[in-house]
GROMACS .gro file of C-alpha atoms in nm:
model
  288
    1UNK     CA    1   1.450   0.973  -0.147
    2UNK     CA    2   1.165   1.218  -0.050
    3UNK     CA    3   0.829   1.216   0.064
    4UNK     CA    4   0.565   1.270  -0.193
    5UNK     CA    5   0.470   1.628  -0.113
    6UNK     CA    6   0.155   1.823  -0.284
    7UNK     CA    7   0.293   2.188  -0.332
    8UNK     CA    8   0.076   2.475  -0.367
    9UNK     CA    9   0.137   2.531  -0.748
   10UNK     CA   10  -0.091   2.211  -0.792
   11UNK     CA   11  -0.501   2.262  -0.791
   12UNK     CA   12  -0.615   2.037  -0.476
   13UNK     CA   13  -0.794   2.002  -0.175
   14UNK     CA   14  -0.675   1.922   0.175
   15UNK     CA   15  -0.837   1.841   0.499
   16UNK     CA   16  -0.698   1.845   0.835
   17UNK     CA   17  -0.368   1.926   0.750
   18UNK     CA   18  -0.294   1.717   0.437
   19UNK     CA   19  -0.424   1.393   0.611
   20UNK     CA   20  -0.625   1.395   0.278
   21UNK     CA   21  -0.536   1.502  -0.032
   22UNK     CA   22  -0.742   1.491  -0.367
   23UNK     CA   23  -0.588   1.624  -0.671
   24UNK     CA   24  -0.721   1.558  -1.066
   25UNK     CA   25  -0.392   1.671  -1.191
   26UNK     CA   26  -0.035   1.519  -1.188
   27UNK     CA   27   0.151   1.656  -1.444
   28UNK     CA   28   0.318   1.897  -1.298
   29UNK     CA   29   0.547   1.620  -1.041
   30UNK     CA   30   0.880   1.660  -1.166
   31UNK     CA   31   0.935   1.325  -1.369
   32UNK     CA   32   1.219   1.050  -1.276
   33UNK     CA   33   1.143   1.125  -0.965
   34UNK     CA   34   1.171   0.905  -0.672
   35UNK     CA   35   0.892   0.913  -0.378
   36UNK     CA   36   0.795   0.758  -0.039
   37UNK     CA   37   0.450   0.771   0.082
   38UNK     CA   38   0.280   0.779   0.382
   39UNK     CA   39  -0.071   0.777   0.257
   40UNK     CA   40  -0.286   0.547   0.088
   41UNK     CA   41  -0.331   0.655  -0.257
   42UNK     CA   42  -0.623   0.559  -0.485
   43UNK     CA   43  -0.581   0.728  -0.846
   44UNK     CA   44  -0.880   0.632  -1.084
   45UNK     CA   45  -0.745   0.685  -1.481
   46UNK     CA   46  -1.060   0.837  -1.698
   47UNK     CA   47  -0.822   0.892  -1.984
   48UNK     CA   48  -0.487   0.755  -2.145
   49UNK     CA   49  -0.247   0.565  -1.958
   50UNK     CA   50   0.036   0.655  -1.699
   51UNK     CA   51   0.322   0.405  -1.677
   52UNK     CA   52   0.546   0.393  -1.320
   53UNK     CA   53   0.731   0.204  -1.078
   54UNK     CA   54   0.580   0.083  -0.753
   55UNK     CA   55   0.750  -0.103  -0.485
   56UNK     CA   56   1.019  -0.209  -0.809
   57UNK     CA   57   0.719  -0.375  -1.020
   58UNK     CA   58   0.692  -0.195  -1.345
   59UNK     CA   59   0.302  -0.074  -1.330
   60UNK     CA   60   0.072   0.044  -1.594
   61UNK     CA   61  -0.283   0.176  -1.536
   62UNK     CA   62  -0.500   0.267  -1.843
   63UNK     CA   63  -0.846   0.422  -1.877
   64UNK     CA   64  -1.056   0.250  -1.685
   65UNK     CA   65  -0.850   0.121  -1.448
   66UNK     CA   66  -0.803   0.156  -1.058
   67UNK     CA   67  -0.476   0.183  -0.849
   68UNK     CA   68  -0.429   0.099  -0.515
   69UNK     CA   69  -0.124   0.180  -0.291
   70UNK     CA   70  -0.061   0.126   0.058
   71UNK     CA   71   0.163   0.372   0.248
   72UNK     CA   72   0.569   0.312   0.245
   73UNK     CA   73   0.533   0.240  -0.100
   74UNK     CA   74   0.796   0.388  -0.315
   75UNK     CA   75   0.693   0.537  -0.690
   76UNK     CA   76   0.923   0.646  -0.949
   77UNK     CA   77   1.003   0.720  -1.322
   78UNK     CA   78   0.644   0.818  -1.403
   79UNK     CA   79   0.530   0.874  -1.776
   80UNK     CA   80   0.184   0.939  -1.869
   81UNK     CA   81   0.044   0.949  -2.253
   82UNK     CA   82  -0.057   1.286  -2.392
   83UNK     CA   83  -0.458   1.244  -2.314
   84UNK     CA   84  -0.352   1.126  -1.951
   85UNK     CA   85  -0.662   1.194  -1.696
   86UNK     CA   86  -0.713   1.099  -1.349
   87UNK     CA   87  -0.894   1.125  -0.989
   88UNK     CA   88  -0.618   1.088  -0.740
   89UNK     CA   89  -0.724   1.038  -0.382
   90UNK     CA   90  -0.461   1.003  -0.076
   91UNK     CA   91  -0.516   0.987   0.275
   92UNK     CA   92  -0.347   0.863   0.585
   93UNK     CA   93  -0.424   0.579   0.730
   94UNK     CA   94  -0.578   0.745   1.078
   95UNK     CA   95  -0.836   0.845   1.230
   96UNK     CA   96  -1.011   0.872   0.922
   97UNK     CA   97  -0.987   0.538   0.875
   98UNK     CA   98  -1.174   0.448   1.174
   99UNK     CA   99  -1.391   0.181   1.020
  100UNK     CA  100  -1.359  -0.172   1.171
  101UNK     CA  101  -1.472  -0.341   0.903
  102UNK     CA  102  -1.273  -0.149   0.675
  103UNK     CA  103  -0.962  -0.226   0.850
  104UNK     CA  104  -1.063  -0.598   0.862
  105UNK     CA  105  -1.091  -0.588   0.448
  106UNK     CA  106  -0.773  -0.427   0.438
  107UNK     CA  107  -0.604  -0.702   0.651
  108UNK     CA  108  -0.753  -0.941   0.447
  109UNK     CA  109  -0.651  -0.804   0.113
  110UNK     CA  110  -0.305  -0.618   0.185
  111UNK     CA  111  -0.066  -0.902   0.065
  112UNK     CA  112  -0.220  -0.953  -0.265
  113UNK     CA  113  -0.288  -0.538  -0.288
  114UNK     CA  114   0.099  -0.539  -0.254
  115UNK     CA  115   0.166  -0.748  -0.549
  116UNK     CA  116  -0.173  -0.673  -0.767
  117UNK     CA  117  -0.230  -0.315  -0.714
  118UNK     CA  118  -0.441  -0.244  -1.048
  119UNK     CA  119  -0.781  -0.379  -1.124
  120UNK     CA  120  -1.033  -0.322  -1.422
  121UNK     CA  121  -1.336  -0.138  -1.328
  122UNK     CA  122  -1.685  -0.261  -1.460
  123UNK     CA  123  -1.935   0.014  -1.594
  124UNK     CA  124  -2.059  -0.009  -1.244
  125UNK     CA  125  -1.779   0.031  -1.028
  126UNK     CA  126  -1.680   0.338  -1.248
  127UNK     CA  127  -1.962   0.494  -1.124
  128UNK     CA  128  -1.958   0.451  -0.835
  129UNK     CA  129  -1.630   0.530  -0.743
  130UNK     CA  130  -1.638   0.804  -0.910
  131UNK     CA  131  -1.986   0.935  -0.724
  132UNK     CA  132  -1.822   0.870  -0.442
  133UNK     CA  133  -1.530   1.078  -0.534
  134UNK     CA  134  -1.722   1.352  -0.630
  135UNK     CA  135  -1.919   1.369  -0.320
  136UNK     CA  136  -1.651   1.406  -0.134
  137UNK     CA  137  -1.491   1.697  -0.348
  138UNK     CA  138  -1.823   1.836  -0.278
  139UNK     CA  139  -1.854   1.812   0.058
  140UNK     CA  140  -1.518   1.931   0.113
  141UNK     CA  141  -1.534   2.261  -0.039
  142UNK     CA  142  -1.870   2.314   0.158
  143UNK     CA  143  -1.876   2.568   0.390
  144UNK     CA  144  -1.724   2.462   0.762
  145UNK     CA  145  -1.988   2.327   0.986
  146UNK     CA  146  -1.933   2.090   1.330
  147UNK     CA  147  -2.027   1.801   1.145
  148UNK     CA  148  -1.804   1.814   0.824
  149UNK     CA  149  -1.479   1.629   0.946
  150UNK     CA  150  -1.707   1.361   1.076
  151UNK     CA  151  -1.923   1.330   0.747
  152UNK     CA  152  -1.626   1.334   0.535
  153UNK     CA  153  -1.421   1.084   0.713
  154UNK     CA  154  -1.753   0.856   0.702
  155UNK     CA  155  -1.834   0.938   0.324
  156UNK     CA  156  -1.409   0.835   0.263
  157UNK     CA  157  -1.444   0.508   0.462
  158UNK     CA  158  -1.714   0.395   0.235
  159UNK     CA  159  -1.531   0.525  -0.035
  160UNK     CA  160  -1.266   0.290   0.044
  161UNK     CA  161  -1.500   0.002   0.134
  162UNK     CA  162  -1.613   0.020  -0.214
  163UNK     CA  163  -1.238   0.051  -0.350
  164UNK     CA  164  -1.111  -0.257  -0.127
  165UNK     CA  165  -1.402  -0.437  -0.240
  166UNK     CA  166  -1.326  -0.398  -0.627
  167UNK     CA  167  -0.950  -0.504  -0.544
  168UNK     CA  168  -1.064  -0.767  -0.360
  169UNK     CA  169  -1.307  -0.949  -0.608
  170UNK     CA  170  -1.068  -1.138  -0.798
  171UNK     CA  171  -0.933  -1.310  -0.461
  172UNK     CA  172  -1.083  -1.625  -0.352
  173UNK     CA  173  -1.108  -1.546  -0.010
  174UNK     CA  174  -1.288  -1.817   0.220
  175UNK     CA  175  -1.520  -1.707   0.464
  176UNK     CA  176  -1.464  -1.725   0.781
  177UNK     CA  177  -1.635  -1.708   1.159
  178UNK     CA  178  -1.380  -1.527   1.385
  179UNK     CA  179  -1.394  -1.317   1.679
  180UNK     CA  180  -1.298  -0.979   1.696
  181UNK     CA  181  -1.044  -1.040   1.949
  182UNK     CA  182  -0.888  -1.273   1.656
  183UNK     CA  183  -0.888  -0.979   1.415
  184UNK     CA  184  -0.774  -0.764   1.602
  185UNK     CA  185  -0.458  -1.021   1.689
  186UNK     CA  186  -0.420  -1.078   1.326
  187UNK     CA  187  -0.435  -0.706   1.229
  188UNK     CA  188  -0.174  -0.595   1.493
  189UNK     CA  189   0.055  -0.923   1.367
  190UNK     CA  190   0.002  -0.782   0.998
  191UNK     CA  191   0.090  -0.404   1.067
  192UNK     CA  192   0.385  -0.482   1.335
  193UNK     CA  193   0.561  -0.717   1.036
  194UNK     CA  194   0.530  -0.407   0.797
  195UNK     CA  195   0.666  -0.166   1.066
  196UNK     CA  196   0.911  -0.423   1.112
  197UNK     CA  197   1.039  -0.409   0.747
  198UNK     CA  198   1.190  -0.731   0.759
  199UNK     CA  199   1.390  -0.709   0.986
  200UNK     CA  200   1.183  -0.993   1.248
  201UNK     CA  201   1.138  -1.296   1.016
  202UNK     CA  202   1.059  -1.551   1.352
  203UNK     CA  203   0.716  -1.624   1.391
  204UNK     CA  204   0.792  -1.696   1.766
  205UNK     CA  205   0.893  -1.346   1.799
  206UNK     CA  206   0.578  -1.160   1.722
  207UNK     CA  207   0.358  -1.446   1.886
  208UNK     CA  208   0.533  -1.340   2.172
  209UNK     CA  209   0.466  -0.966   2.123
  210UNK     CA  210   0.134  -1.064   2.085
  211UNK     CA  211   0.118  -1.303   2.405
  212UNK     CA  212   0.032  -1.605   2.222
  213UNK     CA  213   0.178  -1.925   2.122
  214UNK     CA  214   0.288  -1.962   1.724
  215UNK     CA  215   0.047  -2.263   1.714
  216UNK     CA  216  -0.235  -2.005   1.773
  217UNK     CA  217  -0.100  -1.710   1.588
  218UNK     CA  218  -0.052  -1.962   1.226
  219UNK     CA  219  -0.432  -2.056   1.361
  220UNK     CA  220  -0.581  -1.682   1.355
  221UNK     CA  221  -0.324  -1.609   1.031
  222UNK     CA  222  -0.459  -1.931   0.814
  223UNK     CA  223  -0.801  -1.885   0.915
  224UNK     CA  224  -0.838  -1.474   0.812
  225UNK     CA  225  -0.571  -1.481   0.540
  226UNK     CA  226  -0.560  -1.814   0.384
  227UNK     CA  227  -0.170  -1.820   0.424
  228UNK     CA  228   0.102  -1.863   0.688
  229UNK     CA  229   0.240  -1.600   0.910
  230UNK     CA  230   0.587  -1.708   0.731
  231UNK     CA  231   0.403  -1.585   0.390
  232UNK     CA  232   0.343  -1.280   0.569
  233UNK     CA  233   0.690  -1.204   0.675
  234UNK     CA  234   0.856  -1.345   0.381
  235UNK     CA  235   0.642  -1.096   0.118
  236UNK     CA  236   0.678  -0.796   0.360
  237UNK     CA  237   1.047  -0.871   0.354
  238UNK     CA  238   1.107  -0.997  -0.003
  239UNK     CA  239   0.943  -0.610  -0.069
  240UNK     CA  240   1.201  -0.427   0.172
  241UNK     CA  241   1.512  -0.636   0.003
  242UNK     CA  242   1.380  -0.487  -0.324
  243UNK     CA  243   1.338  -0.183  -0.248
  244UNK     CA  244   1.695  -0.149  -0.038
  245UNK     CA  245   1.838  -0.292  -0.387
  246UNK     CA  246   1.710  -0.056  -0.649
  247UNK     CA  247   1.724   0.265  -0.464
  248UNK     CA  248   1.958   0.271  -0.189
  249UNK     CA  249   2.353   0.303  -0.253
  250UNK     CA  250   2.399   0.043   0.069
  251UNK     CA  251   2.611  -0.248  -0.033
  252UNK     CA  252   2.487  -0.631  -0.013
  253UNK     CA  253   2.673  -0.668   0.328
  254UNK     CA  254   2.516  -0.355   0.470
  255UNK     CA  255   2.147  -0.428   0.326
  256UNK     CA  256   2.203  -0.793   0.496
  257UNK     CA  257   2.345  -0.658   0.868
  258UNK     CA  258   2.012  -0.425   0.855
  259UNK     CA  259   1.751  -0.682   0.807
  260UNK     CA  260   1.941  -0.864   1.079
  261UNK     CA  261   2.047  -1.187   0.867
  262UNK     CA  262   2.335  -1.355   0.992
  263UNK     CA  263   2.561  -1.316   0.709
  264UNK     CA  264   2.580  -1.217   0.354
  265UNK     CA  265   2.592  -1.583   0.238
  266UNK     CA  266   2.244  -1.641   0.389
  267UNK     CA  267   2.109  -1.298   0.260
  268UNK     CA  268   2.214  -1.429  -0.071
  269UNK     CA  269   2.053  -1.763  -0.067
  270UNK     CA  270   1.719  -1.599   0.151
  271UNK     CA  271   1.690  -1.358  -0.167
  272UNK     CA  272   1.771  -1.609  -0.464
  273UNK     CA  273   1.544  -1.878  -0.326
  274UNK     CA  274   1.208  -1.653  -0.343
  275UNK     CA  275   1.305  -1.459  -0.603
  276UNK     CA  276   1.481  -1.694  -0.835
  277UNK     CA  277   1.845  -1.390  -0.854
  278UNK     CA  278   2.121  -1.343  -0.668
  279UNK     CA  279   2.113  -0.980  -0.534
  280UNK     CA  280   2.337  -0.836  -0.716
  281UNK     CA  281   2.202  -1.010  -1.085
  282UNK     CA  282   1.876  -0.777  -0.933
  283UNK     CA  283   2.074  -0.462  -0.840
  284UNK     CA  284   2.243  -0.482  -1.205
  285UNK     CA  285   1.897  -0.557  -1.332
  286UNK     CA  286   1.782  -0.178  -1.228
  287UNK     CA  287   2.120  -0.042  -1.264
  288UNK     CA  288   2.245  -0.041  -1.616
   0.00000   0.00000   0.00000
């Protein structure tokens, strides 16, 4: 497996090193290819269709569509139709993404962004997100002044408050009067389980990275996500079995003895009872 690289042969733009890349042009990524990403990645289809797998979901996004994908996702066997356009827009998630209130959507909406990464776009939201897209191009290939990296960065965060916000509409997502301190808690719970990669299921243990009790962490988790921290874990895990299955060679006992399970038998049972397979009915699955 490789990182998803933008070579020189392709026609893009880059700022600060590749922390943002913007390409309208894919065609030219060798096909049944497998990549890791470290960026989030927005691609916007104007034309035709491109078919792929994310994260081991089969995904599809035709014109007029919108994908989503948050970094450590893995894509593969790509195919797009003959007519296949896009805007493809990938940054990493750092300083540019200073925005508290865009880190607080993203918190919000990760899980289902995980699972749902495509949404429709309304005559409206195509143009914006596309006017948005184009200003940045625009500003980007301005000449250098002082200000650019800081008008950029603030012209992508709204860029990606407007994104968020069309993945987001579909979710029923109660409103909710927290703190910022709570955020905060429940955005460092969120991002240590994903660095974590399944390998902490306990809610004990991060409550205790996070010097709270579990009684307060389910609190802060319930009342900013509508779910448990166990959901959390268990969908951030569930992900990292999958992916471990379809593209690594590692055998059942290995994949189980590095997400820390106690034994293959419980791996086994863990994966069958949220998926509904055994692991190795899932490795054939992808393996024919």
């Amino acid at each position: 497996m490789k990182h998803l690289e933008i070579t020189g042969h392709l026609d893009y733009l880059a700022l600060n090193k590749q922390d943002i890349i913007i390409l309208d042009n894919i065609r030219d990524l060798p096909e049944n290819s497998t990549y890791t990403t470290e960026h989030v990645l927005v691609m916007i289809c104007t034309t035709g269709k491109i078919h792929f797998d994310y994260d081991g979901q089969l995904t599809t996004v035709h014109n007029g569509e919108l994908f989503l994908g948050v970094p450590g996702s893995v894509l593969s066997d790509y195919m797009v139709s003959p007519d296949f356009v896009c805007k493809l827009f990938a940054v990493k998630p750092t300083e540019v993404m200073a925005s508290r209130e865009l880190h607080t959507m993203i918190i919000n909406s990760v899980l289902h962004i995980k699972t749902h990464p495509v949404a429709h776009l309304t005559e409206s939201d195509a143009e914006d997100v596309s006017a948005y897209y184009d200003l940045i191009c625009h500003r980007i290939r301005q000449t250098e002044h002082r200000y650019q990296n800081g008008e950029v960065c603030s012209l992508i965060n709204a860029f990606l408050l407007r994104v968020v916000g069309i993945m987001d509409s579909g979710l029923d997502v109660k409103e909710t009067v927290s703190s910022v301190h709570g955020d905060q808690l429940v955005e460092k719970f969120v991002w240590m389980v994903n660095e974590d990669c399944g390998r902490k299921r306990p809610v004990e243990y991060y409550a205790d990275r996070l010097n709270i009790t579990p009684k307060y962490l389910s609190t802060l988790v319930r009342n900013t996500l509508g779910r448990t921290p166990t959901d959390v874990i268990k969908v951030v895990t569930m992900k990292e079995i999958e992916r471990r299955l379809r593209y690594s060679t590692d055998s059942i006992k290995q994949i189980s003895a590095a997400l820390n399970f106690p034994n293959t038998s419980f791996f086994g049972k863990y994966f069958k009872q949220h998926s509904g397979m055994t692991p190795n009915s899932y490795r054939k699955k992808y393996h024919k």
